[in-house]
PDB file of C-alpha atoms in Angstrom:
ATOM      1  CA  MET A   1      81.448 -70.813 -27.591  1.00 54.00           C
ATOM      2  CA  PHE A   2      84.232 -72.706 -25.650  1.00 53.00           C
ATOM      3  CA  VAL A   3      86.309 -75.945 -26.969  1.00 55.00           C
ATOM      4  CA  LEU A   4      87.092 -78.963 -24.188  1.00 54.00           C
ATOM      5  CA  LEU A   5      91.093 -80.293 -25.255  1.00 56.00           C
ATOM      6  CA  SER A   6      90.856 -82.642 -22.961  1.00 56.00           C
ATOM      7  CA  ALA A   7      88.494 -84.406 -20.761  1.00 59.00           C
ATOM      8  CA  GLU A   8      88.705 -81.991 -17.968  1.00 62.00           C
ATOM      9  CA  PRO A   9      86.009 -78.799 -17.726  1.00 58.00           C
ATOM     10  CA  ARG A  10      88.935 -76.948 -16.459  1.00 56.00           C
ATOM     11  CA  HIS A  11      90.754 -77.172 -20.028  1.00 54.00           C
ATOM     12  CA  LEU A  12      87.953 -75.266 -21.626  1.00 63.00           C
ATOM     13  CA  GLN A  13      89.356 -72.139 -24.083  1.00 63.00           C
ATOM     14  CA  LEU A  14      87.362 -69.767 -24.959  1.00 62.00           C
ATOM     15  CA  LEU A  15      86.824 -70.132 -28.615  1.00 65.00           C
ATOM     16  CA  SER A  16      84.610 -66.693 -30.235  1.00 67.00           C
ATOM     17  CA  ASP A  17      82.316 -64.720 -28.549  1.00 69.00           C
ATOM     18  CA  LEU A  18      78.923 -65.243 -30.423  1.00 69.00           C
ATOM     19  CA  GLU A  19      77.370 -61.691 -28.976  1.00 70.00           C
ATOM     20  CA  GLU A  20      80.833 -60.374 -31.041  1.00 71.00           C
ATOM     21  CA  SER A  21      80.558 -61.808 -34.165  1.00 76.00           C
ATOM     22  CA  ASN A  22      79.243 -62.647 -37.128  1.00 80.00           C
ATOM     23  CA  ILE A  23      78.121 -66.141 -38.738  1.00 78.00           C
ATOM     24  CA  PHE A  24      79.192 -66.609 -42.656  1.00 83.00           C
ATOM     25  CA  THR A  25      78.788 -69.694 -45.271  1.00 82.00           C
ATOM     26  CA  VAL A  26      81.936 -71.244 -46.201  1.00 82.00           C
ATOM     27  CA  THR A  27      81.695 -72.030 -50.522  1.00 78.00           C
ATOM     28  CA  THR A  28      84.606 -73.704 -51.395  1.00 74.00           C
ATOM     29  CA  GLY A  29      86.306 -74.387 -47.571  1.00 74.00           C
ATOM     30  CA  ARG A  30      87.694 -78.166 -49.295  1.00 77.00           C
ATOM     31  CA  LYS A  31      89.795 -76.590 -51.999  1.00 76.00           C
ATOM     32  CA  MET A  32      90.578 -73.544 -50.092  1.00 77.00           C
ATOM     33  CA  HIS A  33      91.233 -74.145 -46.129  1.00 76.00           C
ATOM     34  CA  ASN A  34      91.185 -78.080 -46.897  1.00 81.00           C
ATOM     35  CA  ALA A  35      88.350 -78.913 -45.258  1.00 84.00           C
ATOM     36  CA  PRO A  36      86.974 -82.401 -44.447  1.00 86.00           C
ATOM     37  CA  THR A  37      83.710 -81.856 -46.191  1.00 87.00           C
ATOM     38  CA  ASP A  38      81.641 -79.283 -47.890  1.00 85.00           C
ATOM     39  CA  PHE A  39      79.915 -77.886 -45.412  1.00 87.00           C
ATOM     40  CA  GLN A  40      81.995 -75.542 -43.854  1.00 86.00           C
ATOM     41  CA  PHE A  41      81.447 -72.313 -41.859  1.00 87.00           C
ATOM     42  CA  CYS A  42      83.613 -69.428 -40.226  1.00 85.00           C
ATOM     43  CA  ILE A  43      82.868 -67.047 -37.414  1.00 82.00           C
ATOM     44  CA  LYS A  44      84.537 -64.192 -37.925  1.00 82.00           C
ATOM     45  CA  ALA A  45      84.579 -61.061 -34.555  1.00 79.00           C
ATOM     46  CA  THR A  46      82.812 -57.758 -35.452  1.00 73.00           C
ATOM     47  CA  LYS A  47      86.457 -56.032 -34.864  1.00 72.00           C
ATOM     48  CA  CYS A  48      88.075 -58.395 -37.226  1.00 66.00           C
ATOM     49  CA  ARG A  49      90.215 -56.632 -40.199  1.00 66.00           C
ATOM     50  CA  CYS A  50      89.121 -59.974 -42.618  1.00 64.00           C
ATOM     51  CA  ASP A  51      92.184 -61.809 -41.498  1.00 65.00           C
ATOM     52  CA  LEU A  52      92.493 -65.404 -42.620  1.00 67.00           C
ATOM     53  CA  LYS A  53      94.094 -65.873 -39.578  1.00 70.00           C
ATOM     54  CA  GLU A  54      91.826 -64.470 -36.644  1.00 71.00           C
ATOM     55  CA  LEU A  55      88.571 -66.662 -38.739  1.00 80.00           C
ATOM     56  CA  LYS A  56      87.432 -69.592 -37.197  1.00 80.00           C
ATOM     57  CA  MET A  57      86.218 -72.487 -39.701  1.00 83.00           C
ATOM     58  CA  LEU A  58      83.860 -74.915 -38.645  1.00 86.00           C
ATOM     59  CA  CYS A  59      82.804 -78.458 -40.461  1.00 86.00           C
ATOM     60  CA  ALA A  60      79.435 -79.740 -40.678  1.00 87.00           C
ATOM     61  CA  GLU A  61      79.131 -83.450 -41.934  1.00 88.00           C
ATOM     62  CA  ASP A  62      76.065 -82.401 -44.024  1.00 89.00           C
ATOM     63  CA  GLU A  63      73.989 -79.017 -45.280  1.00 88.00           C
ATOM     64  CA  GLN A  64      71.034 -79.894 -42.809  1.00 89.00           C
ATOM     65  CA  SER A  65      74.005 -79.323 -39.305  1.00 88.00           C
ATOM     66  CA  ARG A  66      75.302 -76.668 -40.831  1.00 87.00           C
ATOM     67  CA  THR A  67      71.727 -75.140 -41.105  1.00 88.00           C
ATOM     68  CA  CYS A  68      71.670 -76.177 -37.499  1.00 88.00           C
ATOM     69  CA  TRP A  69      74.814 -74.675 -36.051  1.00 85.00           C
ATOM     70  CA  MET A  70      74.733 -71.176 -37.943  1.00 85.00           C
ATOM     71  CA  THR A  71      70.698 -71.217 -36.844  1.00 85.00           C
ATOM     72  CA  ALA A  72      71.607 -71.800 -33.485  1.00 84.00           C
ATOM     73  CA  PHE A  73      74.670 -69.162 -33.386  1.00 83.00           C
ATOM     74  CA  ARG A  74      72.727 -66.548 -35.028  1.00 81.00           C
ATOM     75  CA  LEU A  75      69.548 -67.116 -32.644  1.00 82.00           C
ATOM     76  CA  ILE A  76      72.459 -66.919 -29.620  1.00 79.00           C
ATOM     77  CA  LYS A  77      73.121 -63.592 -30.678  1.00 78.00           C
ATOM     78  CA  PHE A  78      69.607 -61.915 -31.851  1.00 78.00           C
ATOM     79  CA  GLY A  79      67.019 -64.117 -30.195  1.00 79.00           C
ATOM     80  CA  THR A  80      66.513 -61.561 -27.549  1.00 79.00           C
ATOM     81  CA  LEU A  81      65.798 -58.993 -30.603  1.00 79.00           C
ATOM     82  CA  LEU A  82      63.657 -60.908 -31.910  1.00 80.00           C
ATOM     83  CA  TYR A  83      61.418 -62.169 -29.096  1.00 79.00           C
ATOM     84  CA  GLN A  84      61.178 -58.109 -28.141  1.00 80.00           C
ATOM     85  CA  ASN A  85      60.370 -57.032 -31.629  1.00 80.00           C
ATOM     86  CA  TYR A  86      57.925 -59.930 -32.148  1.00 78.00           C
ATOM     87  CA  LYS A  87      56.297 -59.118 -28.070  1.00 80.00           C
ATOM     88  CA  SER A  88      56.995 -54.994 -29.008  1.00 78.00           C
ATOM     89  CA  PRO A  89      53.310 -54.529 -31.179  1.00 76.00           C
ATOM     90  CA  GLN A  90      50.962 -56.727 -28.862  1.00 72.00           C
ATOM     91  CA  GLN A  91      51.863 -55.080 -25.978  1.00 73.00           C
ATOM     92  CA  ARG A  92      51.089 -51.332 -27.438  1.00 69.00           C
ATOM     93  CA  LYS A  93      48.193 -52.928 -29.102  1.00 65.00           C
ATOM     94  CA  ALA A  94      47.183 -53.502 -24.851  1.00 66.00           C
ATOM     95  CA  ALA A  95      48.420 -50.097 -24.202  1.00 61.00           C
ATOM     96  CA  VAL A  96      46.483 -48.046 -27.298  1.00 55.00           C
ATOM     97  CA  SER A  97      43.001 -50.317 -25.929  1.00 54.00           C
ATOM     98  CA  ASN A  98      43.780 -49.603 -22.974  1.00 51.00           C
ATOM     99  CA  PHE A  99      44.040 -45.669 -23.635  1.00 48.00           C
ATOM    100  CA  SER A 100      40.322 -45.916 -25.763  1.00 48.00           C
ATOM    101  CA  THR A 101      38.468 -47.636 -22.723  1.00 46.00           C
ATOM    102  CA  PRO A 102      39.023 -46.311 -19.533  1.00 46.00           C
ATOM    103  CA  VAL A 103      37.643 -47.636 -16.581  1.00 45.00           C
ATOM    104  CA  ARG A 104      35.042 -45.063 -15.159  1.00 46.00           C
ATOM    105  CA  SER A 105      36.040 -44.073 -11.506  1.00 44.00           C
ATOM    106  CA  VAL A 106      33.774 -43.606  -8.303  1.00 42.00           C
ATOM    107  CA  SER A 107      34.541 -39.990  -7.891  1.00 43.00           C
ATOM    108  CA  GLU A 108      33.791 -39.730 -11.761  1.00 43.00           C
ATOM    109  CA  ASN A 109      30.405 -41.278 -11.816  1.00 47.00           C
ATOM    110  CA  SER A 110      29.480 -38.233  -8.773  1.00 47.00           C
ATOM    111  CA  LEU A 111      30.482 -35.280 -11.952  1.00 52.00           C
ATOM    112  CA  VAL A 112      27.767 -33.093 -13.720  1.00 53.00           C
ATOM    113  CA  ALA A 113      28.019 -32.034 -16.600  1.00 54.00           C
ATOM    114  CA  MET A 114      28.620 -28.174 -16.714  1.00 55.00           C
ATOM    115  CA  ASP A 115      28.454 -25.245 -19.752  1.00 54.00           C
ATOM    116  CA  PHE A 116      31.027 -22.415 -19.394  1.00 54.00           C
ATOM    117  CA  SER A 117      30.384 -20.936 -23.035  1.00 54.00           C
ATOM    118  CA  GLY A 118      28.580 -17.854 -21.041  1.00 54.00           C
ATOM    119  CA  ARG A 119      30.126 -15.244 -18.395  1.00 52.00           C
ATOM    120  CA  THR A 120      28.915 -18.273 -15.553  1.00 54.00           C
ATOM    121  CA  GLY A 121      28.761 -21.428 -15.438  1.00 57.00           C
ATOM    122  CA  ARG A 122      25.617 -23.608 -15.266  1.00 60.00           C
ATOM    123  CA  VAL A 123      24.854 -27.585 -14.802  1.00 59.00           C
ATOM    124  CA  ILE A 124      22.742 -29.225 -18.066  1.00 59.00           C
ATOM    125  CA  ASP A 125      20.491 -30.690 -16.891  1.00 63.00           C
ATOM    126  CA  ASN A 126      19.403 -31.969 -20.810  1.00 66.00           C
ATOM    127  CA  PRO A 127      21.267 -35.571 -21.103  1.00 67.00           C
ATOM    128  CA  LEU A 128      21.363 -35.265 -24.725  1.00 68.00           C
ATOM    129  CA  GLU A 129      22.501 -31.467 -24.518  1.00 64.00           C
ATOM    130  CA  ALA A 130      25.199 -32.627 -22.074  1.00 62.00           C
ATOM    131  CA  GLN A 131      25.938 -35.886 -24.533  1.00 63.00           C
ATOM    132  CA  SER A 132      26.990 -33.032 -27.099  1.00 64.00           C
ATOM    133  CA  ALA A 133      28.340 -30.583 -24.911  1.00 60.00           C
ATOM    134  CA  ALA A 134      31.153 -34.496 -24.201  1.00 59.00           C
ATOM    135  CA  MET A 135      31.258 -34.817 -28.265  1.00 57.00           C
ATOM    136  CA  GLU A 136      32.156 -31.224 -29.207  1.00 57.00           C
ATOM    137  CA  GLU A 137      34.905 -31.207 -26.506  1.00 52.00           C
ATOM    138  CA  GLY A 138      36.340 -34.273 -27.414  1.00 48.00           C
ATOM    139  CA  HIS A 139      36.491 -32.697 -31.020  1.00 46.00           C
ATOM    140  CA  THR A 140      38.686 -29.908 -29.565  1.00 45.00           C
ATOM    141  CA  TRP A 141      41.185 -31.634 -27.476  1.00 42.00           C
ATOM    142  CA  ARG A 142      41.706 -33.668 -30.305  1.00 44.00           C
ATOM    143  CA  LYS A 143      42.527 -30.989 -32.587  1.00 46.00           C
ATOM    144  CA  ARG A 144      44.464 -29.315 -29.936  1.00 45.00           C
ATOM    145  CA  SER A 145      45.961 -32.804 -29.841  1.00 43.00           C
ATOM    146  CA  GLN A 146      47.313 -32.829 -33.231  1.00 47.00           C
ATOM    147  CA  ARG A 147      48.458 -29.526 -33.235  1.00 47.00           C
ATOM    148  CA  MET A 148      50.361 -29.965 -30.335  1.00 45.00           C
ATOM    149  CA  ASN A 149      52.444 -32.825 -32.856  1.00 45.00           C
ATOM    150  CA  VAL A 150      52.639 -30.325 -35.447  1.00 44.00           C
ATOM    151  CA  LEU A 151      54.559 -28.145 -33.249  1.00 44.00           C
ATOM    152  CA  GLY A 152      57.339 -31.212 -32.017  1.00 45.00           C
ATOM    153  CA  SER A 153      55.979 -32.999 -29.109  1.00 42.00           C
ATOM    154  CA  PRO A 154      54.307 -36.441 -30.552  1.00 42.00           C
ATOM    155  CA  SER A 155      52.045 -38.149 -28.900  1.00 40.00           C
ATOM    156  CA  PRO A 156      52.920 -41.330 -27.223  1.00 40.00           C
ATOM    157  CA  LEU A 157      50.318 -43.126 -29.809  1.00 36.00           C
ATOM    158  CA  HIS A 158      51.794 -41.391 -32.680  1.00 38.00           C
ATOM    159  CA  PRO A 159      54.338 -43.698 -34.698  1.00 40.00           C
ATOM    160  CA  SER A 160      58.065 -42.715 -34.326  1.00 46.00           C
ATOM    161  CA  THR A 161      59.582 -41.676 -37.567  1.00 53.00           C
ATOM    162  CA  LEU A 162      62.927 -43.111 -36.066  1.00 54.00           C
ATOM    163  CA  SER A 163      61.799 -46.522 -38.110  1.00 57.00           C
ATOM    164  CA  SER A 164      61.362 -44.894 -41.308  1.00 60.00           C
ATOM    165  CA  VAL A 165      65.068 -43.992 -41.415  1.00 67.00           C
ATOM    166  CA  ILE A 166      66.594 -45.846 -39.323  1.00 70.00           C
ATOM    167  CA  HIS A 167      67.103 -48.385 -42.490  1.00 78.00           C
ATOM    168  CA  ARG A 168      69.527 -46.570 -44.439  1.00 80.00           C
ATOM    169  CA  THR A 169      72.476 -46.681 -42.017  1.00 78.00           C
ATOM    170  CA  GLN A 170      72.629 -49.853 -43.055  1.00 88.00           C
ATOM    171  CA  VAL A 171      75.423 -51.573 -45.487  1.00 88.00           C
ATOM    172  CA  TRP A 172      72.637 -53.496 -47.576  1.00 93.00           C
ATOM    173  CA  PHE A 173      70.124 -50.770 -47.994  1.00 92.00           C
ATOM    174  CA  HIS A 174      71.247 -48.368 -51.408  1.00 91.00           C
ATOM    175  CA  GLY A 175      68.384 -45.668 -51.233  1.00 88.00           C
ATOM    176  CA  ARG A 176      66.957 -44.646 -55.236  1.00 90.00           C
ATOM    177  CA  ILE A 177      68.711 -47.093 -57.179  1.00 91.00           C
ATOM    178  CA  MET A 178      66.940 -48.246 -60.262  1.00 92.00           C
ATOM    179  CA  ARG A 179      66.247 -51.797 -60.868  1.00 92.00           C
ATOM    180  CA  GLU A 180      69.222 -52.299 -63.604  1.00 93.00           C
ATOM    181  CA  GLU A 181      71.428 -50.735 -60.977  1.00 93.00           C
ATOM    182  CA  SER A 182      70.756 -53.718 -58.624  1.00 93.00           C
ATOM    183  CA  HIS A 183      71.095 -56.291 -61.091  1.00 93.00           C
ATOM    184  CA  ARG A 184      74.743 -54.692 -61.601  1.00 92.00           C
ATOM    185  CA  MET A 185      74.889 -55.119 -58.271  1.00 91.00           C
ATOM    186  CA  ILE A 186      74.314 -58.316 -58.284  1.00 92.00           C
ATOM    187  CA  MET A 187      76.710 -59.530 -60.380  1.00 90.00           C
ATOM    188  CA  GLN A 188      79.088 -57.143 -59.842  1.00 88.00           C
ATOM    189  CA  GLN A 189      79.726 -59.675 -56.116  1.00 87.00           C
ATOM    190  CA  GLY A 190      79.479 -62.949 -57.558  1.00 83.00           C
ATOM    191  CA  GLN A 191      75.829 -63.961 -57.521  1.00 85.00           C
ATOM    192  CA  VAL A 192      76.076 -66.634 -54.995  1.00 91.00           C
ATOM    193  CA  ASP A 193      72.925 -67.964 -53.188  1.00 92.00           C
ATOM    194  CA  GLY A 194      71.787 -65.494 -50.084  1.00 94.00           C
ATOM    195  CA  LEU A 195      73.495 -62.019 -51.328  1.00 94.00           C
ATOM    196  CA  PHE A 196      70.505 -59.118 -50.957  1.00 96.00           C
ATOM    197  CA  LEU A 197      69.992 -55.972 -51.090  1.00 96.00           C
ATOM    198  CA  LEU A 198      67.435 -53.548 -50.122  1.00 96.00           C
ATOM    199  CA  ARG A 199      66.096 -50.376 -52.386  1.00 94.00           C
ATOM    200  CA  ASP A 200      63.368 -47.546 -52.706  1.00 93.00           C
ATOM    201  CA  SER A 201      60.251 -48.946 -55.255  1.00 93.00           C
ATOM    202  CA  GLN A 202      60.491 -47.019 -58.167  1.00 90.00           C
ATOM    203  CA  SER A 203      56.257 -47.777 -58.645  1.00 89.00           C
ATOM    204  CA  ASN A 204      55.901 -47.049 -54.972  1.00 90.00           C
ATOM    205  CA  PRO A 205      57.108 -44.105 -52.884  1.00 88.00           C
ATOM    206  CA  LYS A 206      56.200 -45.546 -49.244  1.00 89.00           C
ATOM    207  CA  ALA A 207      57.315 -48.965 -50.409  1.00 93.00           C
ATOM    208  CA  PHE A 208      60.740 -50.550 -50.724  1.00 95.00           C
ATOM    209  CA  VAL A 209      61.442 -53.919 -53.037  1.00 96.00           C
ATOM    210  CA  LEU A 210      64.355 -56.825 -51.668  1.00 97.00           C
ATOM    211  CA  THR A 211      66.229 -57.861 -54.397  1.00 96.00           C
ATOM    212  CA  LEU A 212      68.438 -61.136 -53.782  1.00 96.00           C
ATOM    213  CA  CYS A 213      69.881 -64.227 -55.664  1.00 95.00           C
ATOM    214  CA  HIS A 214      68.421 -67.401 -55.695  1.00 95.00           C
ATOM    215  CA  HIS A 215      70.456 -69.988 -58.031  1.00 92.00           C
ATOM    216  CA  GLN A 216      71.643 -67.754 -60.276  1.00 90.00           C
ATOM    217  CA  LYS A 217      68.521 -66.121 -60.762  1.00 93.00           C
ATOM    218  CA  ILE A 218      67.679 -62.216 -59.484  1.00 95.00           C
ATOM    219  CA  LYS A 219      64.352 -61.555 -57.908  1.00 95.00           C
ATOM    220  CA  HIS A 220      62.459 -58.704 -56.256  1.00 96.00           C
ATOM    221  CA  PHE A 221      60.394 -58.677 -53.248  1.00 96.00           C
ATOM    222  CA  GLN A 222      58.356 -55.660 -52.727  1.00 96.00           C
ATOM    223  CA  ILE A 223      58.348 -54.723 -48.772  1.00 95.00           C
ATOM    224  CA  LEU A 224      54.881 -52.650 -48.281  1.00 95.00           C
ATOM    225  CA  PRO A 225      54.373 -51.470 -45.065  1.00 93.00           C
ATOM    226  CA  PHE A 226      51.045 -51.496 -43.526  1.00 91.00           C
ATOM    227  CA  GLU A 227      49.187 -49.383 -40.213  1.00 89.00           C
ATOM    228  CA  GLU A 228      47.640 -51.472 -37.645  1.00 86.00           C
ATOM    229  CA  ASP A 229      46.143 -48.932 -34.109  1.00 84.00           C
ATOM    230  CA  GLY A 230      47.987 -45.719 -36.042  1.00 84.00           C
ATOM    231  CA  GLN A 231      51.463 -47.802 -35.963  1.00 87.00           C
ATOM    232  CA  VAL A 232      53.035 -49.082 -39.074  1.00 89.00           C
ATOM    233  CA  PHE A 233      54.446 -52.009 -39.779  1.00 92.00           C
ATOM    234  CA  PHE A 234      56.364 -53.291 -42.935  1.00 93.00           C
ATOM    235  CA  SER A 235      56.151 -56.904 -44.592  1.00 94.00           C
ATOM    236  CA  LEU A 236      56.627 -58.745 -47.584  1.00 93.00           C
ATOM    237  CA  ASP A 237      54.367 -61.207 -47.321  1.00 92.00           C
ATOM    238  CA  ASP A 238      50.927 -59.258 -48.147  1.00 90.00           C
ATOM    239  CA  GLY A 239      50.793 -58.482 -43.229  1.00 89.00           C
ATOM    240  CA  SER A 240      51.374 -62.207 -42.308  1.00 89.00           C
ATOM    241  CA  THR A 241      54.532 -61.251 -41.068  1.00 90.00           C
ATOM    242  CA  LYS A 242      54.970 -57.781 -39.638  1.00 91.00           C
ATOM    243  CA  PHE A 243      57.990 -55.361 -38.637  1.00 92.00           C
ATOM    244  CA  THR A 244      58.239 -52.208 -36.798  1.00 90.00           C
ATOM    245  CA  ASP A 245      60.899 -51.275 -39.218  1.00 90.00           C
ATOM    246  CA  LEU A 246      63.126 -52.692 -41.679  1.00 93.00           C
ATOM    247  CA  ILE A 247      65.825 -53.299 -39.770  1.00 91.00           C
ATOM    248  CA  HIS A 248      64.460 -56.429 -38.000  1.00 91.00           C
ATOM    249  CA  LEU A 249      62.915 -57.437 -41.530  1.00 94.00           C
ATOM    250  CA  VAL A 250      66.253 -58.207 -42.364  1.00 94.00           C
ATOM    251  CA  GLU A 251      67.269 -59.833 -38.839  1.00 92.00           C
ATOM    252  CA  PHE A 252      64.410 -62.808 -39.103  1.00 93.00           C
ATOM    253  CA  TYR A 253      64.841 -63.594 -42.859  1.00 94.00           C
ATOM    254  CA  GLN A 254      68.163 -64.057 -42.063  1.00 93.00           C
ATOM    255  CA  LEU A 255      67.234 -66.948 -39.673  1.00 92.00           C
ATOM    256  CA  ASN A 256      63.447 -67.497 -41.227  1.00 91.00           C
ATOM    257  CA  ARG A 257      63.123 -68.432 -44.515  1.00 89.00           C
ATOM    258  CA  GLY A 258      59.612 -67.473 -44.738  1.00 90.00           C
ATOM    259  CA  VAL A 259      58.237 -67.103 -48.720  1.00 93.00           C
ATOM    260  CA  LEU A 260      61.529 -66.213 -49.681  1.00 95.00           C
ATOM    261  CA  PRO A 261      63.632 -68.806 -51.723  1.00 94.00           C
ATOM    262  CA  CYS A 262      66.291 -68.974 -49.661  1.00 95.00           C
ATOM    263  CA  LYS A 263      67.483 -66.544 -46.345  1.00 94.00           C
ATOM    264  CA  LEU A 264      69.303 -63.931 -46.520  1.00 95.00           C
ATOM    265  CA  LYS A 265      72.974 -64.688 -46.135  1.00 93.00           C
ATOM    266  CA  HIS A 266      75.038 -62.297 -47.856  1.00 93.00           C
ATOM    267  CA  PRO A 267      74.566 -57.982 -47.732  1.00 93.00           C
ATOM    268  CA  CYS A 268      75.476 -56.603 -50.795  1.00 91.00           C
ATOM    269  CA  THR A 269      77.190 -53.884 -49.772  1.00 83.00           C
ATOM    270  CA  MET A 270      77.616 -50.259 -52.014  1.00 65.00           C
ATOM    271  CA  VAL A 271      81.092 -50.981 -54.975  1.00 54.00           C
ATOM    272  CA  ALA A 272      83.750 -47.880 -55.270  1.00 43.00           C
ATOM    273  CA  LEU A 273      84.082 -47.746 -58.655  1.00 42.00           C
TER     274      LEU A 273
END
């Protein structure tokens, strides 16, 4: 992002590298920073040490303009990732479909069924016997494939376990905390709109819960797993919008409100007592 100090293009100066920065809403801009309007937001470099001098303070004329600017900045940073997240399940589904229904070649049409159960092989002339042998061979192949998966050589059609644990490295994920503990953490950090955290569900061991603050009320949204063509997805709107992992889900709802009362704005981090 550049700022123009005069009418000359050569006077452009770099204000901030949006690829290496995050954008935040400022709630007390007029009082704390003498902002000209109440609709202030700031750009904070990822490697910033939280020094006020290193923050880039900006103002919009109204709430809608501020939302547009912040959405545009986040799309610059996460747009490619969101697009890849959208295309990946479709490409994987097409690959599974192509694998499931292979096209027979000319050489395959000239093959004959053989029985090697005895000491010597023989050609199977009976079509019903040939079909039965093919089904039995397919069952044996599937059992062998499953055994290989258990031994550590997963098939490319099986979902990776990475998507089920990668969220545990994020500051907004708090594992098996109780509902009451999530309330305490949200209240301790100010109950501002968009403050959120994710945790394991107490009622469903395979599900997760999004805890979100809106208008000083704390709400909970269950995130359920969905399996489609052997791939596990996560959704909080009954499968209408699905994601390969919780990180993609959070990044999407940071840009889009969707079924939530507001967008995810501020991750609730663990408070040291």
